Coordinates of C-alpha atoms in Angstrom, one line a residue:
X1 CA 0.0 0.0 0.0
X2 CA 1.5 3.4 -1.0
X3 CA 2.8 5.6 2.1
X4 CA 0.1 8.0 3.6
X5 CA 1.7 11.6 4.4
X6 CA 0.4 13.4 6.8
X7 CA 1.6 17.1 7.8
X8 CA 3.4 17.6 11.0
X9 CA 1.1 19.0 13.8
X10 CA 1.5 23.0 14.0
X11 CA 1.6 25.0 17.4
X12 CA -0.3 28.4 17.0
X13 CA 1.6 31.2 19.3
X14 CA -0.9 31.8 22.2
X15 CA -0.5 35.8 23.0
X16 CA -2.9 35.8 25.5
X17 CA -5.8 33.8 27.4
X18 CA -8.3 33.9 29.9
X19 CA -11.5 32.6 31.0
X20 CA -13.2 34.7 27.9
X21 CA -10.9 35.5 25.3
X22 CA -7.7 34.2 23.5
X23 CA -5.4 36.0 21.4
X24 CA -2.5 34.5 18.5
X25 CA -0.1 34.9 16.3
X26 CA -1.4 34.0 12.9
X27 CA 1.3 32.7 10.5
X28 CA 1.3 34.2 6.9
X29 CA -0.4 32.3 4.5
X30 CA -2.8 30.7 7.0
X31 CA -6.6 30.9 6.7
X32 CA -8.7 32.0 9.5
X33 CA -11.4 29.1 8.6
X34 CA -12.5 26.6 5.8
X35 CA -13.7 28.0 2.7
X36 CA -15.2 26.2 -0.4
X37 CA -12.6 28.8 -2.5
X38 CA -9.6 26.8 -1.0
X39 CA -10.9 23.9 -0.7
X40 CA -7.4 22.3 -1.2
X41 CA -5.9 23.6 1.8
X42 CA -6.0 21.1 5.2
X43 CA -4.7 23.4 8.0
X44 CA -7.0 26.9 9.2
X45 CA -6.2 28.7 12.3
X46 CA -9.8 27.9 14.0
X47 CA -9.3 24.3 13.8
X48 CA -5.8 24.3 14.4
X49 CA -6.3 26.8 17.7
X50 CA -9.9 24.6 18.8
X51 CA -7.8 21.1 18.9
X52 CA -4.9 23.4 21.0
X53 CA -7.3 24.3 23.3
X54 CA -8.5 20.5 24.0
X55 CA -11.8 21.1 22.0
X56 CA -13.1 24.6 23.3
X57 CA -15.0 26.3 20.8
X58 CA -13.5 29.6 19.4
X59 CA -15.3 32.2 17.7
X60 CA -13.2 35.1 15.5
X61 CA -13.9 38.5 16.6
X62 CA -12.3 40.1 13.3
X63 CA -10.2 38.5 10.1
X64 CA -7.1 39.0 8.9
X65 CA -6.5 37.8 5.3
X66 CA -4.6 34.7 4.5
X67 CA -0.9 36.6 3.6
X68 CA -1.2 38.4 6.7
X69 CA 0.4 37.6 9.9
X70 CA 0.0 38.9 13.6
X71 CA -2.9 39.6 16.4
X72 CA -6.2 37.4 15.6
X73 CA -8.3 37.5 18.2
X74 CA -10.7 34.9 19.3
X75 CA -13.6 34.9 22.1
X76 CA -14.1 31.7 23.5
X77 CA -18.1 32.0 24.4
X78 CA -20.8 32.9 21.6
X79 CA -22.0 35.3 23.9
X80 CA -18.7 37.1 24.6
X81 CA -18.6 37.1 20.8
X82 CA -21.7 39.1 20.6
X83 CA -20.5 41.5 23.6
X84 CA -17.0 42.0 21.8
X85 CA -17.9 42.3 18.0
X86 CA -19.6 46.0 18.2
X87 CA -16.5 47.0 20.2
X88 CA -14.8 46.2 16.6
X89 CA -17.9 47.9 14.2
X90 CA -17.7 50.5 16.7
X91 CA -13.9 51.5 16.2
X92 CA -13.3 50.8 20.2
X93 CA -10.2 48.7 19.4
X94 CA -7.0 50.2 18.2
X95 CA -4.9 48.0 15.4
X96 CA -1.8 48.6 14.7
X97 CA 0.3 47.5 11.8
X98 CA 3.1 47.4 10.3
X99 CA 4.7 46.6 6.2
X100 CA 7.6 47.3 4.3
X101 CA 6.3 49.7 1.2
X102 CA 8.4 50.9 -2.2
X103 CA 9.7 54.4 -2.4
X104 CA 10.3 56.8 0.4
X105 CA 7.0 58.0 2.6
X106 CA 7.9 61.4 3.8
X107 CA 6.0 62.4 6.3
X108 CA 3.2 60.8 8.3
X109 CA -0.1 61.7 7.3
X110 CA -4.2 60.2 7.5
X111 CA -5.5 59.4 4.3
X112 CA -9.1 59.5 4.2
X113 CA -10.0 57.8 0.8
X114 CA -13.3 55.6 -0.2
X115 CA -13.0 52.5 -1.4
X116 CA -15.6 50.2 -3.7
X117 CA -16.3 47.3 -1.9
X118 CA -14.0 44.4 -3.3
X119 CA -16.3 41.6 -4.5
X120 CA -15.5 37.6 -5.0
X121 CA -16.8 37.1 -8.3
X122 CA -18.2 33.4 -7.0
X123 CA -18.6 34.1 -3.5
X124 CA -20.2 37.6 -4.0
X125 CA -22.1 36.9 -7.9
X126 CA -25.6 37.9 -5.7
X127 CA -23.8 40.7 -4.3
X128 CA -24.8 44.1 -5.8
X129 CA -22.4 45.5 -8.1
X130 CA -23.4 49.2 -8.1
X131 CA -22.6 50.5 -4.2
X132 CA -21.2 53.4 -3.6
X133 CA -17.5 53.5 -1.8
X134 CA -17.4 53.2 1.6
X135 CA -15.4 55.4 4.1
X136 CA -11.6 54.2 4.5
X137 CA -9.6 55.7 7.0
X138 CA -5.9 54.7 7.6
X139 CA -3.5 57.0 9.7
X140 CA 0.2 55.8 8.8
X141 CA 3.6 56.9 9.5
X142 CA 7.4 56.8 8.3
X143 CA 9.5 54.5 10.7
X144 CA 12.6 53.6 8.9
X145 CA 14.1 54.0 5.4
X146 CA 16.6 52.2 3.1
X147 CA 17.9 52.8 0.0
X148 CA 19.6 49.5 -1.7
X149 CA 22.4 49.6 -4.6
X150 CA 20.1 47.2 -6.5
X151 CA 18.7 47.8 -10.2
X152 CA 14.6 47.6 -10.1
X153 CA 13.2 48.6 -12.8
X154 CA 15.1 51.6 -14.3
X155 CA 16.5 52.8 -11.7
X156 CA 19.8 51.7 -10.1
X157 CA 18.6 51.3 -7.0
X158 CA 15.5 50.9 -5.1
X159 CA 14.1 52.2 -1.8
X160 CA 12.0 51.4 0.6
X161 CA 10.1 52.0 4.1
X162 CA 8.7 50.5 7.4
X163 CA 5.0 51.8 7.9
X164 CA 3.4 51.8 10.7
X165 CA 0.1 52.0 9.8
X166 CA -3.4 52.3 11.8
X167 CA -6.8 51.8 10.4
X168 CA -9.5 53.5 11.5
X169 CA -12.2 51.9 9.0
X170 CA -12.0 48.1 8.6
X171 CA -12.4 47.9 4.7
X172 CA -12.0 44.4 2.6
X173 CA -7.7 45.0 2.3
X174 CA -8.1 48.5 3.3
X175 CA -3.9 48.9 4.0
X176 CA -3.1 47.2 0.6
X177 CA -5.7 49.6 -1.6
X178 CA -4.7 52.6 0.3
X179 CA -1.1 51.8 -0.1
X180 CA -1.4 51.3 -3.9
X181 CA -3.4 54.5 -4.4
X182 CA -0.1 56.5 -2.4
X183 CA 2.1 54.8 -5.0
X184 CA 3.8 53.2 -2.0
X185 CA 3.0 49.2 -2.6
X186 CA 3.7 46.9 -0.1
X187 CA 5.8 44.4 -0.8
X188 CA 4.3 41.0 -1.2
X189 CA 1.5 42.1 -2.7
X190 CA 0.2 39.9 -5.4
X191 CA -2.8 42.0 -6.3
X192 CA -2.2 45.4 -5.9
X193 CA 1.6 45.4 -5.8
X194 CA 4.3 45.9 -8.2
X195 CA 5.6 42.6 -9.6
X196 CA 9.3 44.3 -10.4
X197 CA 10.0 44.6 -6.2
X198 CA 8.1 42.0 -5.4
X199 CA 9.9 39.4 -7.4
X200 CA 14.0 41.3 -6.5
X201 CA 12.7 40.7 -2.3
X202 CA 12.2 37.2 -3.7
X203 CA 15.2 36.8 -5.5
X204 CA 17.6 39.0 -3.2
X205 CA 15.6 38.3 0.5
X206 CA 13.9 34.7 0.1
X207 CA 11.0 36.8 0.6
X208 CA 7.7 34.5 -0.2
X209 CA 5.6 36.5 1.6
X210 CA 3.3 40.0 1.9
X211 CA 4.9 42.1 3.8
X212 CA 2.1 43.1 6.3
X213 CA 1.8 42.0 10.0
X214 CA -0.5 43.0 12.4
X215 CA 1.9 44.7 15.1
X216 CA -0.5 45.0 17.6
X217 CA -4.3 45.2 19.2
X218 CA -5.8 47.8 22.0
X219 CA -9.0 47.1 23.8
X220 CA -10.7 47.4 27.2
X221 CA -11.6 44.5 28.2
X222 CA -14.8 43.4 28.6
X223 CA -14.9 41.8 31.8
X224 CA -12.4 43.4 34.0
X225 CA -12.7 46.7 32.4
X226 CA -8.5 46.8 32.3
X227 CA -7.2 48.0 28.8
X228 CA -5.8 45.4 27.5
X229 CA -2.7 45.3 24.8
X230 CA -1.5 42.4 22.4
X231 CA 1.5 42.1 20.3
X232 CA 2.8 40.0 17.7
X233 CA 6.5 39.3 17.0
X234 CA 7.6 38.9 13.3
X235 CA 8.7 36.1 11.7
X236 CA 11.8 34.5 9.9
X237 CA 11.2 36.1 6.5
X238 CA 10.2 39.6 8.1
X239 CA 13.6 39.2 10.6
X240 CA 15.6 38.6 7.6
X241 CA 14.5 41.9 5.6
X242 CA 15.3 43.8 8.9
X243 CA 18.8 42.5 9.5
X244 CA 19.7 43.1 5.7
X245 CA 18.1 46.7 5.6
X246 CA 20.1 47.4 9.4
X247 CA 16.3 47.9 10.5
X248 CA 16.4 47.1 14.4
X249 CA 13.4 44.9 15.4
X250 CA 13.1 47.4 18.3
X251 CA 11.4 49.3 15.7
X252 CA 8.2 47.3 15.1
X253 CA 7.1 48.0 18.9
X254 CA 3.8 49.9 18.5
X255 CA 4.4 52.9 20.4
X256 CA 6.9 51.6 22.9
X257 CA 4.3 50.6 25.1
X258 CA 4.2 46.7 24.9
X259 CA 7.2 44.2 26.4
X260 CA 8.6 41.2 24.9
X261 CA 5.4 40.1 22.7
X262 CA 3.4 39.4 25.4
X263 CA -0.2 40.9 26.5
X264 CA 0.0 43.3 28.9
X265 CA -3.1 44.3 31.0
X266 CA -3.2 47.9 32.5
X267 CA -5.4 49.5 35.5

């Protein structure tokens, strides 16, 4: 009988638990849960994190998409899943990210710019077509540049910058859109990027992935009433770009105000 294969079990990074909520480091390329447009993947963070936990139930309290890493937090109730997700609707929870971008930014800035809703053409075909755009906010900033002696394009070299980025809005790849329309694409970015950079960090940087982690996540929580703050460390591929553009990690922290990846809860 030919050998059955079966993939190593995989350890999600637990940032944070209690009694009502658990927080983790999603790995790039992950999906949250099943979906019939994927059909061919095996591993999603919700099964993965519900056999973790012994069989407890999880329920996602917002998504990240399947190139991003970082925060995804879960609440392990249904009804502290519907006391937590108008905290989200409602803006009461701060997000911080972070991605590497093409081209200098300058200065940090909020860019208040609509975006059409982005549409699955199978999962959305019922969807209406004709919507108006729908407010996207995203406050970013400058953290650290580099300029590299390497030919993209043509130009002889090519520069880039850390963002940190924070969205105000929660639109379907809000960071990514609003990126492309400053002419600053993050790297990594399949749909909306620029194929020239993307494929040099691939070529130069082993760099397979988007370039896009979610840094951090502010709330009050909603039990204790403490503010509570979550970060997520980087992984391999993002360490990598750091070291070779002499960008110290220190320099992902969200505002200095978090210690060692781990959640933090403040009177």
């Amino acid at each position: 009988m030919p050998e059955t294969r079966t993939e190593p079990p995989l350890e999600l990074e637990i940032l944070y638990q209690d009694e009502y909520l658990v927080a983790v480091n999603k790995p790039s390329g992950m999906l949250v849960h099943r979906s019939w447009l994927d059909r061919h993947e095996t591993r999603f963070v919700m099964q993965t994190l519900r056999d973790q936990l012994g069989g407890q139930h999880v329920f996602p309290l917002h998504r990240l998409d399947r190139p991003t890493s970082g925060v995804l937090l879960f609440a392990l109730s249904s009804e502290m899943a519907a006391q937590m997700m108008p905290k989200f609707a409602g803006r009461e929870v701060k997000k911080t990210y972070h991605a590497v971008v093409r081209g200098w930014v300058k200065e940090a800035a909020v860019l208040d710019y609509p975006l059409k809703e982005e549409l699955d053409k199978l999962d959305d075909k019922r969807a209406r077509q004709d919507k108006a755009p729908q407010e996207a906010v995203t406050a970013y900033r400058p953290v650290a540049k580099v300029e590299m002696p390497i030919a993209v394009g043509r130009y002889a070299t090519s520069r880039y910058t850390l963002v940190e980025m924070k969205p105000e809005t929660g639109r379907k790849h809000q960071l990514r859109r609003h990126m492309h329309h400053l002419s600053h694409h993050i790297i990594g970015d399949v749909n909306h990027g620029d194929g020239r950079h993307n494929r040099m960090f691939r070529e130069q940087f082993d760099c397979h992935r988007l370039m896009l982690h979610a840094s951090a996540l502010e709330l009050i929580h909603p039990v204790t009433g403490q503010t509570l703050k979550i970060r997520a460390a980087v992984d391999e591929t993002w360490q990598r770009v750091m070291q070779a553009f002499d960008w110290p990690i220190s320099s992902l922290d969200a505002d200095s105000i978090f210690d060692n990846g781990i959640a933090q809860l403040q009177s």
